[in-house]
mmCIF file of C-alpha atoms and ligand atoms in Angstrom:
data_model
loop_
_atom_site.group_PDB
_atom_site.id
_atom_site.type_symbol
_atom_site.label_atom_id
_atom_site.label_comp_id
_atom_site.label_asym_id
_atom_site.label_seq_id
_atom_site.Cartn_x
_atom_site.Cartn_y
_atom_site.Cartn_z
ATOM 1 C CA MET N 216 -154.057 -95.979 161.770
ATOM 2 C CA SER N 217 -155.265 -92.878 163.590
ATOM 3 C CA ASN N 218 -156.648 -89.741 161.981
ATOM 4 C CA PRO N 219 -154.966 -86.935 163.944
ATOM 5 C CA GLU N 220 -157.377 -84.200 162.972
ATOM 6 C CA THR N 221 -156.671 -82.292 166.144
ATOM 7 C CA ASN N 222 -153.063 -81.779 165.159
ATOM 8 C CA PRO N 223 -152.084 -78.257 164.168
ATOM 9 C CA SER N 224 -152.346 -78.143 160.344
ATOM 10 C CA GLU N 225 -150.099 -75.179 159.666
ATOM 11 C CA VAL N 226 -147.050 -73.238 160.380
ATOM 12 C CA LEU N 227 -146.913 -69.721 159.017
ATOM 13 C CA CYS N 228 -143.695 -67.929 158.236
ATOM 14 C CA GLU N 229 -142.326 -65.408 155.927
ATOM 15 C CA THR N 230 -139.201 -65.686 153.722
ATOM 16 C CA GLN N 231 -136.664 -62.842 153.368
ATOM 17 C CA HIS N 232 -138.336 -61.958 150.145
ATOM 18 C CA GLY N 233 -141.676 -61.359 151.818
ATOM 19 C CA VAL N 234 -143.475 -64.309 150.294
ATOM 20 C CA GLY N 235 -145.616 -66.184 152.716
ATOM 21 C CA VAL N 236 -144.938 -69.821 153.280
ATOM 22 C CA GLN N 237 -147.419 -72.134 154.894
ATOM 23 C CA LEU N 238 -146.364 -75.584 155.944
ATOM 24 C CA LEU N 239 -149.343 -77.868 155.400
ATOM 25 C CA THR N 240 -149.190 -80.998 157.583
ATOM 26 C CA PRO N 241 -150.540 -84.271 156.156
ATOM 27 C CA ARG N 242 -153.257 -86.149 157.856
ATOM 28 C CA GLU N 243 -153.700 -89.900 157.575
ATOM 29 C CA VAL N 244 -156.991 -90.802 155.979
ATOM 30 C CA PRO N 245 -157.950 -94.455 155.813
ATOM 31 C CA LEU N 246 -159.833 -94.733 152.481
ATOM 32 C CA GLY N 247 -161.369 -97.914 153.740
ATOM 33 C CA GLY N 248 -163.842 -100.078 151.778
ATOM 34 C CA PRO N 249 -162.533 -101.474 148.484
ATOM 35 C CA ARG N 250 -159.367 -99.410 148.377
ATOM 36 C CA ALA N 251 -158.318 -100.347 151.887
ATOM 37 C CA MET N 252 -155.264 -98.127 152.063
ATOM 38 C CA ASN N 253 -154.188 -95.051 153.974
ATOM 39 C CA VAL N 254 -153.321 -91.799 152.242
ATOM 40 C CA ARG N 255 -151.664 -88.693 153.472
ATOM 41 C CA ARG N 256 -153.923 -85.809 152.641
ATOM 42 C CA THR N 257 -152.467 -82.285 152.550
ATOM 43 C CA LEU N 258 -155.211 -80.570 150.624
ATOM 44 C CA PRO N 259 -157.913 -79.578 151.354
ATOM 45 C CA GLN N 260 -157.566 -78.816 155.007
ATOM 46 C CA ARG N 261 -159.139 -76.279 157.361
ATOM 47 C CA SER N 262 -156.533 -73.604 156.662
ATOM 48 C CA ARG N 263 -156.368 -74.050 152.827
ATOM 49 C CA SER N 264 -158.733 -75.296 150.197
ATOM 50 C CA LEU N 265 -157.023 -74.473 146.930
ATOM 51 C CA ILE N 266 -153.620 -73.756 145.296
ATOM 52 C CA GLY N 267 -154.623 -72.304 141.993
ATOM 53 C CA GLY N 268 -157.120 -74.784 140.670
ATOM 54 C CA TRP N 269 -155.562 -77.693 142.592
ATOM 55 C CA CYS N 270 -158.071 -78.736 145.241
ATOM 56 C CA PHE N 271 -157.064 -82.213 146.423
ATOM 57 C CA VAL N 272 -153.674 -83.779 147.205
ATOM 58 C CA ASP N 273 -153.578 -87.382 148.407
ATOM 59 C CA HIS N 274 -150.091 -88.963 148.766
ATOM 60 C CA TYR N 275 -149.708 -92.663 149.261
ATOM 61 C CA GLY N 276 -147.187 -95.502 149.608
ATOM 62 C CA PRO N 277 -144.748 -96.980 149.121
ATOM 63 C CA GLU N 278 -146.988 -99.846 150.151
ATOM 64 C CA THR N 279 -147.588 -103.312 148.818
ATOM 65 C CA THR N 280 -151.302 -103.488 148.229
ATOM 66 C CA ARG N 281 -153.982 -103.914 145.697
ATOM 67 C CA MET N 282 -156.066 -101.000 144.506
ATOM 68 C CA HIS N 283 -159.589 -102.020 143.597
ATOM 69 C CA VAL N 284 -161.922 -99.047 143.220
ATOM 70 C CA PRO N 285 -165.163 -99.854 141.404
ATOM 71 C CA PRO N 286 -166.934 -97.388 139.067
ATOM 72 C CA HIS N 287 -167.666 -94.089 140.878
ATOM 73 C CA PRO N 288 -168.602 -90.669 139.524
ATOM 74 C CA HIS N 289 -166.867 -87.246 139.306
ATOM 75 C CA THR N 290 -168.129 -83.747 138.316
ATOM 76 C CA GLY N 291 -166.607 -80.363 137.801
ATOM 77 C CA LEU N 292 -162.992 -81.460 138.105
ATOM 78 C CA GLN N 293 -160.031 -83.043 136.416
ATOM 79 C CA THR N 294 -158.043 -85.908 138.171
ATOM 80 C CA VAL N 295 -154.344 -86.429 137.768
ATOM 81 C CA SER N 296 -153.073 -89.932 138.626
ATOM 82 C CA TRP N 297 -149.191 -89.624 139.130
ATOM 83 C CA LEU N 298 -147.313 -92.755 140.129
ATOM 84 C CA PHE N 299 -143.774 -93.131 141.431
ATOM 85 C CA ALA N 300 -144.191 -96.848 141.399
ATOM 86 C CA GLY N 301 -146.977 -99.277 140.535
ATOM 87 C CA ASP N 302 -149.470 -100.079 137.852
ATOM 88 C CA ILE N 303 -153.181 -99.230 137.761
ATOM 89 C CA GLU N 304 -155.754 -100.043 135.067
ATOM 90 C CA HIS N 305 -158.197 -97.247 134.256
ATOM 91 C CA ARG N 306 -161.610 -97.652 132.578
ATOM 92 C CA ASP N 307 -164.146 -94.928 132.082
ATOM 93 C CA SER N 308 -167.629 -94.199 130.827
ATOM 94 C CA VAL N 309 -166.171 -92.405 127.679
ATOM 95 C CA GLY N 310 -164.764 -95.790 126.696
ATOM 96 C CA ASN N 311 -161.164 -95.238 127.698
ATOM 97 C CA HIS N 312 -159.114 -98.221 128.874
ATOM 98 C CA ALA N 313 -155.625 -97.126 129.930
ATOM 99 C CA ALA N 314 -152.663 -98.293 131.929
ATOM 100 C CA VAL N 315 -151.433 -95.785 134.553
ATOM 101 C CA ARG N 316 -147.707 -96.023 134.957
ATOM 102 C CA PRO N 317 -144.927 -94.236 136.729
ATOM 103 C CA GLY N 318 -143.735 -90.924 135.215
ATOM 104 C CA GLU N 319 -146.834 -90.667 132.919
ATOM 105 C CA LEU N 320 -149.694 -88.089 133.167
ATOM 106 C CA ASN N 321 -153.131 -89.563 133.219
ATOM 107 C CA LEU N 322 -155.485 -86.631 133.147
ATOM 108 C CA MET N 323 -159.220 -87.367 133.294
ATOM 109 C CA THR N 324 -161.560 -84.503 132.703
ATOM 110 C CA ALA N 325 -164.859 -85.134 134.452
ATOM 111 C CA GLY N 326 -166.548 -81.958 133.235
ATOM 112 C CA ARG N 327 -170.277 -82.338 133.459
ATOM 113 C CA GLY N 328 -169.965 -85.942 134.521
ATOM 114 C CA ILE N 329 -167.951 -89.152 134.168
ATOM 115 C CA SER N 330 -167.531 -92.422 135.955
ATOM 116 C CA HIS N 331 -164.379 -94.648 136.072
ATOM 117 C CA SER N 332 -162.775 -97.547 137.835
ATOM 118 C CA GLU N 333 -159.189 -97.944 139.092
ATOM 119 C CA VAL N 334 -157.758 -101.453 139.567
ATOM 120 C CA SER N 335 -154.258 -102.722 140.154
ATOM 121 C CA PRO N 336 -153.173 -106.187 138.924
ATOM 122 C CA ALA N 337 -154.513 -109.277 140.714
ATOM 123 C CA GLU N 338 -151.416 -109.720 142.887
ATOM 124 C CA PRO N 339 -150.586 -107.070 145.474
ATOM 125 C CA THR N 340 -147.870 -104.815 144.011
ATOM 126 C CA LEU N 341 -145.881 -101.835 145.293
ATOM 127 C CA LEU N 342 -148.002 -98.668 144.941
ATOM 128 C CA HIS N 343 -146.490 -95.167 145.408
ATOM 129 C CA GLY N 344 -147.846 -91.949 144.033
ATOM 130 C CA ALA N 345 -150.356 -89.152 144.333
ATOM 131 C CA GLN N 346 -153.946 -88.538 143.407
ATOM 132 C CA LEU N 347 -154.538 -84.897 142.568
ATOM 133 C CA TRP N 348 -157.594 -83.064 141.635
ATOM 134 C CA ILE N 349 -158.125 -79.770 139.741
ATOM 135 C CA ALA N 350 -161.326 -77.730 140.173
ATOM 136 C CA LEU N 351 -162.642 -76.628 136.873
ATOM 137 C CA PRO N 352 -163.494 -72.868 136.604
ATOM 138 C CA ASN N 353 -167.157 -72.077 136.403
ATOM 139 C CA THR N 354 -166.958 -71.350 132.705
ATOM 140 C CA HIS N 355 -165.661 -74.801 131.857
ATOM 141 C CA ARG N 356 -167.092 -77.116 134.477
ATOM 142 C CA ASP N 357 -169.800 -78.482 132.199
ATOM 143 C CA THR N 358 -167.341 -79.392 129.483
ATOM 144 C CA ALA N 359 -167.457 -82.828 127.872
ATOM 145 C CA PRO N 360 -165.722 -85.680 129.768
ATOM 146 C CA SER N 361 -162.419 -86.888 128.263
ATOM 147 C CA PHE N 362 -159.137 -88.678 129.247
ATOM 148 C CA GLU N 363 -155.654 -88.058 128.096
ATOM 149 C CA ASN N 364 -152.217 -89.678 128.565
ATOM 150 C CA TYR N 365 -149.002 -87.763 128.174
ATOM 151 C CA VAL N 366 -145.428 -88.958 128.791
ATOM 152 C CA PRO N 367 -143.206 -85.950 129.639
ATOM 153 C CA THR N 368 -139.474 -86.136 128.688
ATOM 154 C CA PRO N 369 -137.430 -85.588 131.826
ATOM 155 C CA LEU N 370 -135.137 -82.610 131.522
ATOM 156 C CA ASP N 371 -131.744 -82.011 133.166
ATOM 157 C CA TYR N 372 -131.904 -78.693 135.020
ATOM 158 C CA GLN N 373 -129.109 -77.370 137.235
ATOM 159 C CA GLY N 374 -128.214 -80.939 138.313
ATOM 160 C CA ALA N 375 -131.860 -81.986 139.049
ATOM 161 C CA THR N 376 -134.377 -83.798 136.829
ATOM 162 C CA VAL N 377 -137.551 -81.959 135.910
ATOM 163 C CA SER N 378 -140.663 -83.662 134.406
ATOM 164 C CA VAL N 379 -143.301 -81.066 133.475
ATOM 165 C CA PHE N 380 -146.691 -82.742 133.150
ATOM 166 C CA ILE N 381 -148.968 -79.642 133.281
ATOM 167 C CA GLY N 382 -148.134 -76.049 132.172
ATOM 168 C CA GLU N 383 -144.703 -74.540 131.629
ATOM 169 C CA LEU N 384 -141.456 -74.708 133.601
ATOM 170 C CA ALA N 385 -137.801 -74.467 132.740
ATOM 171 C CA GLY N 386 -138.662 -73.758 129.067
ATOM 172 C CA VAL N 387 -140.748 -76.909 128.726
ATOM 173 C CA THR N 388 -144.449 -76.816 128.059
ATOM 174 C CA SER N 389 -146.876 -79.752 128.543
ATOM 175 C CA PRO N 390 -149.582 -80.128 125.868
ATOM 176 C CA ALA N 391 -152.075 -81.504 128.438
ATOM 177 C CA ARG N 392 -155.299 -79.647 128.364
ATOM 178 C CA VAL N 393 -156.260 -77.679 131.441
ATOM 179 C CA PHE N 394 -158.858 -74.971 131.894
ATOM 180 C CA SER N 395 -157.114 -72.417 134.080
ATOM 181 C CA PRO N 396 -153.431 -71.458 134.262
ATOM 182 C CA LEU N 397 -151.640 -74.264 136.129
ATOM 183 C CA LEU N 398 -148.396 -75.960 136.702
ATOM 184 C CA GLY N 399 -147.546 -79.560 137.641
ATOM 185 C CA ALA N 400 -144.047 -81.067 137.662
ATOM 186 C CA GLN N 401 -141.968 -83.738 139.319
ATOM 187 C CA LEU N 402 -138.556 -82.642 140.495
ATOM 188 C CA ASP N 403 -135.809 -85.025 141.433
ATOM 189 C CA LEU N 404 -132.783 -83.584 143.228
ATOM 190 C CA PRO N 405 -129.660 -85.592 144.044
ATOM 191 C CA ALA N 406 -128.110 -84.996 147.478
ATOM 192 C CA GLY N 407 -126.267 -81.662 147.681
ATOM 193 C CA THR N 408 -128.227 -80.022 144.784
ATOM 194 C CA SER N 409 -129.675 -76.514 144.858
ATOM 195 C CA ILE N 410 -131.852 -75.264 142.037
ATOM 196 C CA THR N 411 -133.518 -71.945 141.297
ATOM 197 C CA LEU N 412 -136.576 -72.061 139.006
ATOM 198 C CA ALA N 413 -138.287 -69.062 137.415
ATOM 199 C CA VAL N 414 -141.930 -69.290 138.204
ATOM 200 C CA ASN N 415 -144.966 -67.246 137.430
ATOM 201 C CA ALA N 416 -145.358 -64.558 139.993
ATOM 202 C CA GLY N 417 -149.081 -64.461 139.432
ATOM 203 C CA PHE N 418 -149.326 -68.071 140.677
ATOM 204 C CA GLU N 419 -149.516 -69.572 144.117
ATOM 205 C CA HIS N 420 -147.477 -72.703 144.494
ATOM 206 C CA GLY N 421 -147.394 -75.863 146.569
ATOM 207 C CA VAL N 422 -144.405 -78.229 146.869
ATOM 208 C CA LEU N 423 -145.254 -81.740 148.151
ATOM 209 C CA VAL N 424 -142.213 -83.552 149.493
ATOM 210 C CA ASP N 425 -142.342 -87.194 148.666
ATOM 211 C CA ALA N 426 -138.833 -87.933 150.057
ATOM 212 C CA GLY N 427 -135.705 -86.077 151.035
ATOM 213 C CA ASP N 428 -134.263 -83.507 153.444
ATOM 214 C CA VAL N 429 -135.156 -80.286 151.653
ATOM 215 C CA THR N 430 -135.374 -76.564 152.096
ATOM 216 C CA ILE N 431 -138.018 -74.730 149.985
ATOM 217 C CA ALA N 432 -137.766 -70.937 149.787
ATOM 218 C CA ASP N 433 -135.784 -70.905 153.015
ATOM 219 C CA VAL N 434 -138.211 -73.253 154.854
ATOM 220 C CA ALA N 435 -137.206 -76.690 155.923
ATOM 221 C CA THR N 436 -140.045 -78.892 154.735
ATOM 222 C CA PRO N 437 -140.336 -82.455 156.126
ATOM 223 C CA ALA N 438 -141.321 -85.478 153.961
ATOM 224 C CA ASP N 439 -145.037 -85.804 153.249
ATOM 225 C CA HIS N 440 -145.576 -82.086 153.866
ATOM 226 C CA LEU N 441 -146.835 -79.508 151.443
ATOM 227 C CA ALA N 442 -145.176 -76.209 151.460
ATOM 228 C CA TYR N 443 -147.579 -73.459 150.241
ATOM 229 C CA LEU N 444 -146.133 -70.286 148.630
ATOM 230 C CA SER N 445 -148.249 -67.254 148.210
ATOM 231 C CA PRO N 446 -148.372 -65.244 144.915
ATOM 232 C CA GLY N 447 -145.608 -62.783 144.301
ATOM 233 C CA LEU N 448 -142.757 -65.334 143.957
ATOM 234 C CA ALA N 449 -140.660 -64.980 140.723
ATOM 235 C CA GLU N 450 -137.896 -67.464 141.610
ATOM 236 C CA LEU N 451 -138.248 -70.567 143.662
ATOM 237 C CA THR N 452 -135.052 -72.027 145.285
ATOM 238 C CA ILE N 453 -135.079 -75.591 146.453
ATOM 239 C CA THR N 454 -132.050 -77.138 148.251
ATOM 240 C CA ALA N 455 -131.705 -80.913 148.904
ATOM 241 C CA ALA N 456 -129.330 -82.290 151.568
ATOM 242 C CA THR N 457 -130.248 -85.919 150.635
ATOM 243 C CA ASP N 458 -131.713 -87.290 147.434
ATOM 244 C CA ALA N 459 -135.240 -85.821 147.145
ATOM 245 C CA ARG N 460 -138.338 -86.283 145.109
ATOM 246 C CA LEU N 461 -140.937 -83.498 145.014
ATOM 247 C CA LEU N 462 -144.169 -82.489 143.147
ATOM 248 C CA LEU N 463 -144.346 -78.773 142.311
ATOM 249 C CA LEU N 464 -147.961 -77.600 141.822
ATOM 250 C CA GLY N 465 -149.067 -74.086 140.972
ATOM 251 C CA GLY N 466 -151.705 -71.956 139.468
ATOM 252 C CA GLU N 467 -153.430 -68.626 139.220
ATOM 253 C CA PRO N 468 -155.739 -68.320 142.264
ATOM 254 C CA LEU N 469 -159.130 -69.704 141.191
ATOM 255 C CA GLY N 470 -161.123 -66.888 142.740
ATOM 256 C CA GLU N 471 -164.216 -69.072 143.037
ATOM 257 C CA ALA N 472 -165.843 -70.683 145.998
ATOM 258 C CA ILE N 473 -166.434 -74.419 145.354
ATOM 259 C CA VAL N 474 -168.356 -77.187 147.163
ATOM 260 C CA MET N 475 -166.549 -80.482 147.387
ATOM 261 C CA TRP N 476 -168.396 -83.542 148.592
ATOM 262 C CA TRP N 477 -167.474 -87.222 148.045
ATOM 263 C CA ASN N 478 -166.379 -87.248 144.362
ATOM 264 C CA PHE N 479 -168.277 -84.227 143.259
ATOM 265 C CA ILE N 480 -167.378 -80.615 142.862
ATOM 266 C CA GLY N 481 -170.216 -78.102 142.514
ATOM 267 C CA ARG N 482 -171.126 -74.630 143.446
ATOM 268 C CA GLY N 483 -173.883 -75.235 145.976
ATOM 269 C CA HIS N 484 -175.607 -77.740 148.200
ATOM 270 C CA ASP N 485 -178.557 -78.326 146.034
ATOM 271 C CA GLU N 486 -176.474 -79.083 143.026
ATOM 272 C CA ILE N 487 -174.423 -81.747 144.977
ATOM 273 C CA VAL N 488 -177.736 -83.304 146.059
ATOM 274 C CA ARG N 489 -178.796 -83.538 142.417
ATOM 275 C CA PHE N 490 -175.539 -85.155 141.350
ATOM 276 C CA ARG N 491 -175.857 -87.707 144.050
ATOM 277 C CA GLU N 492 -179.517 -88.444 143.163
ATOM 278 C CA GLN N 493 -178.634 -88.817 139.464
ATOM 279 C CA TRP N 494 -175.739 -91.256 140.312
ATOM 280 C CA GLN N 495 -177.980 -93.328 142.558
ATOM 281 C CA ALA N 496 -180.955 -93.388 140.227
ATOM 282 C CA ASP N 497 -179.187 -93.763 136.869
ATOM 283 C CA VAL N 498 -176.266 -96.053 137.864
ATOM 284 C CA ILE N 499 -176.839 -97.845 141.164
ATOM 285 C CA GLU N 500 -180.503 -98.477 140.474
ATOM 286 C CA ARG N 501 -179.782 -98.831 136.666
ATOM 287 C CA GLY N 502 -182.406 -96.191 135.753
ATOM 288 C CA ASN N 503 -180.633 -94.567 132.919
ATOM 289 C CA PRO N 504 -177.258 -95.888 131.671
ATOM 290 C CA SER N 505 -176.963 -93.001 129.270
ATOM 291 C CA GLY N 506 -177.421 -90.390 131.988
ATOM 292 C CA ARG N 507 -174.920 -87.891 133.237
ATOM 293 C CA PHE N 508 -172.388 -90.445 134.413
ATOM 294 C CA GLY N 509 -172.778 -93.054 131.570
ATOM 295 C CA THR N 510 -171.436 -96.666 132.123
ATOM 296 C CA VAL N 511 -167.949 -97.891 132.622
ATOM 297 C CA VAL N 512 -167.223 -100.145 129.755
ATOM 298 C CA ASN N 513 -166.042 -103.779 130.506
ATOM 299 C CA PHE N 514 -165.869 -103.455 134.252
ATOM 300 C CA ASP N 515 -166.564 -106.711 136.027
ATOM 301 C CA GLY N 516 -168.495 -105.759 139.161
ATOM 302 C CA GLN N 517 -170.874 -103.418 140.789
ATOM 303 C CA PRO N 518 -170.558 -99.575 140.989
ATOM 304 C CA LEU N 519 -169.891 -97.858 144.266
ATOM 305 C CA PRO N 520 -173.031 -96.400 145.908
ATOM 306 C CA ALA N 521 -172.741 -92.788 147.187
ATOM 307 C CA PRO N 522 -172.564 -92.295 150.924
ATOM 308 C CA GLU N 523 -175.391 -90.569 152.740
ATOM 309 C CA LEU N 524 -175.330 -86.815 152.632
ATOM 310 C CA PRO N 525 -174.522 -84.985 155.904
ATOM 311 C CA THR N 526 -177.545 -83.611 157.790
ATOM 312 C CA ILE N 527 -176.175 -80.032 157.557
ATOM 313 C CA ARG N 528 -176.104 -78.011 154.304
ATOM 314 C CA LEU N 529 -172.793 -78.124 152.453
ATOM 315 C CA LYS N 530 -170.949 -74.850 152.409
ATOM 316 C CA PRO N 531 -168.761 -73.393 149.658
ATOM 317 C CA ARG N 532 -165.000 -72.991 150.355
ATOM 318 C CA ASP N 533 -162.447 -70.821 148.664
HETATM 319 MN MN1 LIG V 696 -161.970 -91.271 140.927
#
């Protein structure tokens, strides 16, 4: 599978209400190694790093495969595993052992440091979903690592089905703990439906189209694309000509420049270098099992070594 990095990554337009809409094109990224699957990445990309605190959107499947990701570290972020189909077993260094299932929020807070593994059952199974990351604001990025599972109750709304897994939408509030104002919801629209949602005008939003022929705030958005909507929008209208499934993400602009490298989020090159050194020394070389990243409990196998750092200094992005 090719990685068409030279493709244009954006289309800029403006709706009749003056809200900017940017159509973010996915690029195929082969994850390689143990995961051995392709994902469609719409965030980050050259033209956009963040939507509120959302900083990473990988969309994958439906594909019959086996996910097998050995223990690896994270810092300064929360991960959201959201499945449309499949079954993944999560283990982490805080001692959590959880099943990741469709329609359930699995929110892992890395904070100052966590490690975890993600493995699907022994036989290849149908996997379809999204892996999302949230950058923690500077004031909370050293928080204690944790993991939470929450099963939202789907709500009927103007003929569509809305599952709010983070934040507040359509009168429903998720109890999941986040550290900046955010929204995350799955929207299912039957063919011929049009819905109008009241949204926070202080937020920027992104709508990832999993499937369907849809128009988002007047802009036709193809499947696998992410429509970005600038702040200032009070109502979001989505129209589906065919059955559609979408993820609506939003948040208050983070207003901070972050450095993302491998599985780490930090604020500068030297901090990322330190995280990498600690992972290699404490976990890969078994120097200090009670260090920043701890030990994944009951994982049968070796943890994932960090790749080499690039020869240039990592630069912050906002
Ligand atoms: Mn991970």
